[in-house]
PDB file of C-alpha atoms in Angstrom:
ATOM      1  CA  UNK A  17     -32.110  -1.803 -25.613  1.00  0.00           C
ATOM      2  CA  UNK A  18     -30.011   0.685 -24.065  1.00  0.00           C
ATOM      3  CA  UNK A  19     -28.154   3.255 -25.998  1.00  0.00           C
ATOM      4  CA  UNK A  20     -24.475   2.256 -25.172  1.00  0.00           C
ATOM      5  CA  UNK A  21     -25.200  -0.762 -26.539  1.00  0.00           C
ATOM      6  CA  UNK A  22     -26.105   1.067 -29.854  1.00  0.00           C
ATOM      7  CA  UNK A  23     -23.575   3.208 -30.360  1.00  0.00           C
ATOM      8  CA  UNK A  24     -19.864   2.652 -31.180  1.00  0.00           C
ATOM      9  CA  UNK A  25     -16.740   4.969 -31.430  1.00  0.00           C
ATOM     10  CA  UNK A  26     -14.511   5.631 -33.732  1.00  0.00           C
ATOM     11  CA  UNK A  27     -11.288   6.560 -33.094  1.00  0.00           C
ATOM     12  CA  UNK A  28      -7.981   7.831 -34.799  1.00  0.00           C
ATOM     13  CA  UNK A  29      -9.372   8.484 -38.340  1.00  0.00           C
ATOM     14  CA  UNK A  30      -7.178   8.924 -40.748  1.00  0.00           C
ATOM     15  CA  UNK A  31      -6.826  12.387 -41.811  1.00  0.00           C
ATOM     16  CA  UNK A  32      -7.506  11.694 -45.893  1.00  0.00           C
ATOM     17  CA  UNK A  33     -11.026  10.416 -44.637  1.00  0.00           C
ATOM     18  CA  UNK A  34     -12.883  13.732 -44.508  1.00  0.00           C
ATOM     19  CA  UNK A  35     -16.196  12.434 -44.429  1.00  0.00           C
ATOM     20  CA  UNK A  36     -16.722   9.415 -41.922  1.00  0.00           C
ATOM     21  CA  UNK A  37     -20.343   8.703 -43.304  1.00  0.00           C
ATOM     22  CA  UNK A  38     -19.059   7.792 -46.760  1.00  0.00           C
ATOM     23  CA  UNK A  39     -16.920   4.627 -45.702  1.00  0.00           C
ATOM     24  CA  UNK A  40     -20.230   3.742 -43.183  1.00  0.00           C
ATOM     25  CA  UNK A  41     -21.632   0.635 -44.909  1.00  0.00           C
ATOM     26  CA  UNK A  42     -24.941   1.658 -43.459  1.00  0.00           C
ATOM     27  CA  UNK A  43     -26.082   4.802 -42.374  1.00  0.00           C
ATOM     28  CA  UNK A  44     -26.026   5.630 -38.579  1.00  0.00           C
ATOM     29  CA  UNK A  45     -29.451   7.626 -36.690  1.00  0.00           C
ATOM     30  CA  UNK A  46     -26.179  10.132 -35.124  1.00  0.00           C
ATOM     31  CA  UNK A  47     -23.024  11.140 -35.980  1.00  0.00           C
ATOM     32  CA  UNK A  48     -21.403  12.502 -33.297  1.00  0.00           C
ATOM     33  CA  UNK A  49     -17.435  14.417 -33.255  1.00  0.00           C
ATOM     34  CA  UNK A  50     -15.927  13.173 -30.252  1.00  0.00           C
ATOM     35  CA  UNK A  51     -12.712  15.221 -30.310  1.00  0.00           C
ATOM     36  CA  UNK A  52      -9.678  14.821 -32.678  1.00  0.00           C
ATOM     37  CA  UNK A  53     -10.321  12.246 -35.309  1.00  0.00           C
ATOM     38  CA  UNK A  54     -12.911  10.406 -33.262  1.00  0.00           C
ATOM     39  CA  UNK A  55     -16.610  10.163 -33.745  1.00  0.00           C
ATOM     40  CA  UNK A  56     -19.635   8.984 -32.427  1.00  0.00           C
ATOM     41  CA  UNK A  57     -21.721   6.551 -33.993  1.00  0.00           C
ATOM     42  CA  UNK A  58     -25.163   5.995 -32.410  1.00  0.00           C
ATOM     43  CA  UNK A  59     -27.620   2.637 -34.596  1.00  0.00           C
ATOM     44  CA  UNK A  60     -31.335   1.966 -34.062  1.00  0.00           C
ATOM     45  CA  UNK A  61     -30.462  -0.863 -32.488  1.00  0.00           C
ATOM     46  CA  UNK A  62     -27.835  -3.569 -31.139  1.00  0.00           C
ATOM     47  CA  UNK A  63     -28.043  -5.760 -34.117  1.00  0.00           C
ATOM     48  CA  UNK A  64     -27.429  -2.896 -36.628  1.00  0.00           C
ATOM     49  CA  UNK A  65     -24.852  -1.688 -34.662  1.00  0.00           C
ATOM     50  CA  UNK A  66     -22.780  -5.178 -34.424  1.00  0.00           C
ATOM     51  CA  UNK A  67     -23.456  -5.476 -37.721  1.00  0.00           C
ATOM     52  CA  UNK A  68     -21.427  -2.735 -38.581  1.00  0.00           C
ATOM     53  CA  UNK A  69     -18.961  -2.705 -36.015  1.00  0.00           C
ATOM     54  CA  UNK A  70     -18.086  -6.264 -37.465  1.00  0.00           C
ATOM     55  CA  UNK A  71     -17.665  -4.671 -40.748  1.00  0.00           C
ATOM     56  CA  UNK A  72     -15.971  -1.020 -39.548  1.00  0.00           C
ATOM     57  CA  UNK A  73     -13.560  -3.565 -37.803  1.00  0.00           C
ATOM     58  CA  UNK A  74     -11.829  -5.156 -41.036  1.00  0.00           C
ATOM     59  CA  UNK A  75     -11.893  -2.017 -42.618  1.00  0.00           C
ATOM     60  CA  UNK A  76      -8.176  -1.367 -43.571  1.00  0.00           C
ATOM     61  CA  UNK A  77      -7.251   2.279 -44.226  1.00  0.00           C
ATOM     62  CA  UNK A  78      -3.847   2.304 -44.415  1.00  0.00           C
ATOM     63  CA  UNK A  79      -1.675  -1.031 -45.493  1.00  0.00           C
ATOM     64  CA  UNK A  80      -2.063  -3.294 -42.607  1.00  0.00           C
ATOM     65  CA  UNK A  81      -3.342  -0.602 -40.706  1.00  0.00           C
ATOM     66  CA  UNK A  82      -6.976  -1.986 -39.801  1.00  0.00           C
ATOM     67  CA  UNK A  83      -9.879   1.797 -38.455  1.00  0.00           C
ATOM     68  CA  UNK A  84      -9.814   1.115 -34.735  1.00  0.00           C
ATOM     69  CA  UNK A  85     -13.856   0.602 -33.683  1.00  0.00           C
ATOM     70  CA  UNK A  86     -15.269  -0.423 -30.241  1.00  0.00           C
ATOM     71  CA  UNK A  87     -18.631   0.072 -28.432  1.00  0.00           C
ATOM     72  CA  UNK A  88     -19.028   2.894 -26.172  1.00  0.00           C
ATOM     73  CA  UNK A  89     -19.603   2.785 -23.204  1.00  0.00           C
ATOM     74  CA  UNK A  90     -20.049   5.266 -20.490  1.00  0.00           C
ATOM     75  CA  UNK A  91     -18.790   4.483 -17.386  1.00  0.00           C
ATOM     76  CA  UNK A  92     -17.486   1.017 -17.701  1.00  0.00           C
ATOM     77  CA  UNK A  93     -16.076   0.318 -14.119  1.00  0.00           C
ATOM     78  CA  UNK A  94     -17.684   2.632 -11.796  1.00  0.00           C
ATOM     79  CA  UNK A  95     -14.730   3.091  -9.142  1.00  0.00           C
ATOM     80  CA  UNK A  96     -15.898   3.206  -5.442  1.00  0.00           C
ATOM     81  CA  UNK A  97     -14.585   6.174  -4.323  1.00  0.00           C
ATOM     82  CA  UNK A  98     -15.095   8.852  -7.377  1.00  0.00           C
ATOM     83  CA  UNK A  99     -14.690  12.142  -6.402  1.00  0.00           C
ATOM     84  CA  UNK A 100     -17.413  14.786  -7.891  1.00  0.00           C
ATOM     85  CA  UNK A 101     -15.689  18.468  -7.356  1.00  0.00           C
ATOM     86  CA  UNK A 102     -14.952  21.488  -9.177  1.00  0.00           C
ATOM     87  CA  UNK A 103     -13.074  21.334 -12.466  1.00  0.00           C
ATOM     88  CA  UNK A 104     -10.396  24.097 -12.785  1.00  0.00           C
ATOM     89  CA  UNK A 105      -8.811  24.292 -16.422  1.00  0.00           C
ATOM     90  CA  UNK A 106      -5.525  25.346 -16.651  1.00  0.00           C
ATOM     91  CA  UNK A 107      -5.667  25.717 -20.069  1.00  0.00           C
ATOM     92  CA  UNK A 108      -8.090  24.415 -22.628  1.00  0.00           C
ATOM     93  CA  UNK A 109      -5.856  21.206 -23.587  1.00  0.00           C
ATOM     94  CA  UNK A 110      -5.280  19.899 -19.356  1.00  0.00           C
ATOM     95  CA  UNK A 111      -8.391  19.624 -17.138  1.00  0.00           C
ATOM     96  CA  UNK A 112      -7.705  18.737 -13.755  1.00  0.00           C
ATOM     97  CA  UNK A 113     -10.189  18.227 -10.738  1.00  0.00           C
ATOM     98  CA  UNK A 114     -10.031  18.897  -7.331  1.00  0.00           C
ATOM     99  CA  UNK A 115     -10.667  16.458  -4.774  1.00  0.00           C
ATOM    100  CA  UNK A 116     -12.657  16.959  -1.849  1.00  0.00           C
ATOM    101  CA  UNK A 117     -11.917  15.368   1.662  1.00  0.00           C
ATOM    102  CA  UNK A 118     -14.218  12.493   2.036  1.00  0.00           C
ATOM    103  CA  UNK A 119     -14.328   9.819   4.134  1.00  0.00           C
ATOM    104  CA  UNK A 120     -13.439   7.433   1.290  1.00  0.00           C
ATOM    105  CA  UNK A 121     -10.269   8.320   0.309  1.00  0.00           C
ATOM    106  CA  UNK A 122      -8.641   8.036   3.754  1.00  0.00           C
ATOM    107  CA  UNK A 123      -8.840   4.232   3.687  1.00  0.00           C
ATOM    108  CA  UNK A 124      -6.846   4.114   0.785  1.00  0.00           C
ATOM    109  CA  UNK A 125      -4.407   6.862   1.847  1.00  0.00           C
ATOM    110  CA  UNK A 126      -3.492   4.982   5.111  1.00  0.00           C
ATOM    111  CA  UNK A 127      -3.478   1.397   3.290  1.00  0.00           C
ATOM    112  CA  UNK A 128      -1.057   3.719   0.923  1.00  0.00           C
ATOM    113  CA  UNK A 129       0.986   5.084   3.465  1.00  0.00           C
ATOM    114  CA  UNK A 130       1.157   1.796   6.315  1.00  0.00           C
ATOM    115  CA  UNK A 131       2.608  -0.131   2.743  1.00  0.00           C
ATOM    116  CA  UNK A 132       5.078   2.758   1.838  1.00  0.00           C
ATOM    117  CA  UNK A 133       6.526   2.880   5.267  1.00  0.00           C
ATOM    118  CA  UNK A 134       6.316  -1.219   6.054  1.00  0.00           C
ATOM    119  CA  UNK A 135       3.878  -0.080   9.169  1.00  0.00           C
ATOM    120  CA  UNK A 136       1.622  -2.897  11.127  1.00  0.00           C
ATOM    121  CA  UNK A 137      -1.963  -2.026  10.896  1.00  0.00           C
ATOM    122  CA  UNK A 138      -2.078  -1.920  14.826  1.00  0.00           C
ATOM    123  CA  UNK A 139      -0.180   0.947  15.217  1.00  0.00           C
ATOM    124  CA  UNK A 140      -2.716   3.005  13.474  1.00  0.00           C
ATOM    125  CA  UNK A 141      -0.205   4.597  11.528  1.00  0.00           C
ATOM    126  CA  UNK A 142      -1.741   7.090   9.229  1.00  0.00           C
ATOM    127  CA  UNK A 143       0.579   9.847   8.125  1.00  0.00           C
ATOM    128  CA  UNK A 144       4.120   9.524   6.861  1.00  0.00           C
ATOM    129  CA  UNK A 145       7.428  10.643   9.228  1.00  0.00           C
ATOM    130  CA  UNK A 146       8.209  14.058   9.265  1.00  0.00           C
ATOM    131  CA  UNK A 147      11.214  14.958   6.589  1.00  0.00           C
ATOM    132  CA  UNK A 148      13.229  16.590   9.603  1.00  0.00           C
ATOM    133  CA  UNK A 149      13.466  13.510  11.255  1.00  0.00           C
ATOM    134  CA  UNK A 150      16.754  12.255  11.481  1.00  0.00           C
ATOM    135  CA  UNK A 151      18.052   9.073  13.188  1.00  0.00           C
ATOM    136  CA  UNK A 152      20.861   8.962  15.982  1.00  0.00           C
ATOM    137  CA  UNK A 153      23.251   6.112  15.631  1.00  0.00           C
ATOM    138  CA  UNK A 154      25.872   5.095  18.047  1.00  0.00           C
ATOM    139  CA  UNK A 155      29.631   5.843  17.297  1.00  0.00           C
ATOM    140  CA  UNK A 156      30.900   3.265  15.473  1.00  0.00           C
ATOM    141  CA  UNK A 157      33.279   0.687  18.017  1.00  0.00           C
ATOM    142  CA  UNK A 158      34.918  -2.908  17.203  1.00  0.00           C
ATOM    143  CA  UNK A 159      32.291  -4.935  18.146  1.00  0.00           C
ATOM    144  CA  UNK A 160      29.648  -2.792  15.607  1.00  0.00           C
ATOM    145  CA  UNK A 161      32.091  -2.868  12.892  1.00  0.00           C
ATOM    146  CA  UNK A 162      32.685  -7.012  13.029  1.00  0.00           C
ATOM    147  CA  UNK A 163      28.733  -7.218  13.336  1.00  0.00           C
ATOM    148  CA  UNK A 164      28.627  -5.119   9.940  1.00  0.00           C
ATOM    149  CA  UNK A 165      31.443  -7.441   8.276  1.00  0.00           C
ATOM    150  CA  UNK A 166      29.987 -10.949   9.165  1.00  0.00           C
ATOM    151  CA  UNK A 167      26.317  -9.217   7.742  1.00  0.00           C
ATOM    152  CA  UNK A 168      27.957  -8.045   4.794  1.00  0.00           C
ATOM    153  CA  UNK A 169      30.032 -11.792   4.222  1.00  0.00           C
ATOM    154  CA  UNK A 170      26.564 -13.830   5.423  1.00  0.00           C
ATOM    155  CA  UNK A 171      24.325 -11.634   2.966  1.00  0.00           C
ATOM    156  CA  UNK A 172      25.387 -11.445  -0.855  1.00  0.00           C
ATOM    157  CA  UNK A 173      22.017  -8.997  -1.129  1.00  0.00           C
ATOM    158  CA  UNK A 174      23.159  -6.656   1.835  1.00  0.00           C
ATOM    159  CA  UNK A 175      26.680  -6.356   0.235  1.00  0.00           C
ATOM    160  CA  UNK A 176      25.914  -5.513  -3.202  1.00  0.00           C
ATOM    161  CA  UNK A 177      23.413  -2.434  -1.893  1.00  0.00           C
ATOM    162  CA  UNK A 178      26.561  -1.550   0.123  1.00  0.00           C
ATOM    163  CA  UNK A 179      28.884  -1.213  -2.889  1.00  0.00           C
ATOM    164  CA  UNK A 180      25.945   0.645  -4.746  1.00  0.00           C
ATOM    165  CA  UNK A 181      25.326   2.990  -1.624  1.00  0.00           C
ATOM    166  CA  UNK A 182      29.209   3.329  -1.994  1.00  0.00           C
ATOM    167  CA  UNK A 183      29.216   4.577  -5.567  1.00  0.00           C
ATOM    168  CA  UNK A 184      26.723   6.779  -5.069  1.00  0.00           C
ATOM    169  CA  UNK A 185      28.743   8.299  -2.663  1.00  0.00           C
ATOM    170  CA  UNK A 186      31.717   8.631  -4.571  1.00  0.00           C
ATOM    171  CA  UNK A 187      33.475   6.379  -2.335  1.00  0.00           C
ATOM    172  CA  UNK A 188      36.856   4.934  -3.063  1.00  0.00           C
ATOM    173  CA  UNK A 189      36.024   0.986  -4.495  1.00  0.00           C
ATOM    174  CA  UNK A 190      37.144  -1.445  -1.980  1.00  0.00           C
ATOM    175  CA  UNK A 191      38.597  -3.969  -4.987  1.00  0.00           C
ATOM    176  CA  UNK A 192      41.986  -2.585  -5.535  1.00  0.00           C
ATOM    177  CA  UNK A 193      44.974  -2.910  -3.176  1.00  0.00           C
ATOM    178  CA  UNK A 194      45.023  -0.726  -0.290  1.00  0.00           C
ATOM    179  CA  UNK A 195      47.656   2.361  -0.481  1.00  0.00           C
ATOM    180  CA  UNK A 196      50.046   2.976   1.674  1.00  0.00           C
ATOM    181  CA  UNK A 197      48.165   6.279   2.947  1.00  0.00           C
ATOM    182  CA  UNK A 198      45.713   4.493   4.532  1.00  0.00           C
TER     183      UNK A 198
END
């Protein structure tokens, strides 16, 4: 018998229910304040405890508003990689904790980062470009420029992310007729 199994969880209680023992149809070996309007509710046993948390469940406190129960469980997926540092409050409502370097988290940092910038695991790629990186294109000539135009006529998907690049830009629509300007 372990003790998750024994204890369920109440949560979002009504604010007209004061007392959470007096809608308990049996009484529980802890009550327990978990927060705002959710409490703790630790049974003898497992049978006592489904036993209520069958009835707690169709327990309707507002019209078709059923009292939300569940077991509690600690720890119900243990993740891999969790991170046990300092906690650093920046106020009493946010918590936030810091995470140390570890060997772990690198894995998923370069899996993160070779997906985000399309790179083949060979290269070894771990860290993404620099943001002063720029890219030097040739100047645009006749042969480039047909190139572009049978790409944009071959692929629908490369010409509508043209006209949207174009309207980001504030670009003149290429749809009307062409002035006499130009």
């Amino acid at each position: 018998m372990s003790a998750s199994q024994s204890t369920l969880i109440v949560k979002n209680i009504p604010k007209f229910i004061s007392d959470i023992t007096s809608i308990l149809p049996s009484a529980a070996k802890e009550v327990k304040p978990f927060g705002r309007r959710r409490v703790l509710l630790t049974y003898e046993n497992e049978q006592a405890a489904q036993t209520v948390f069958e009835q707690l469940q169709q327990l309707e406190v507002k019209p078709g508003k059923l009292l939300n129960v569940t077991f509690f469980r600690k720890n119900v997926k243990p993740v891999a990689n969790t991170n046990i540092g300092k906690t650093t409050t920046s106020s009493k409502a946010t918590q936030t904790k810091l995470h140390p370097s570890n060997e772990t988290a690198l894995p998923q940092i370069s899996k993160y980062v070779s997906q985000l910038f399309a790179c083949d695991a060979k290269l070894n790629f771990v860290q993404p470009p620099p943001p002063y990186l720029k890219y030097a294109y040739p100047r645009i000539t006749p042969d480039i420029l047909d190139a572009i135009s049978i790409a944009l006529m071959s692929n629908t998907y490369f010409y509508t992310q043209v006209l949207h690049l174009m309207n980001r830009m504030n670009l003149e629509p290429p749809f009307g007729a062409k002035s006499a300007g130009n």
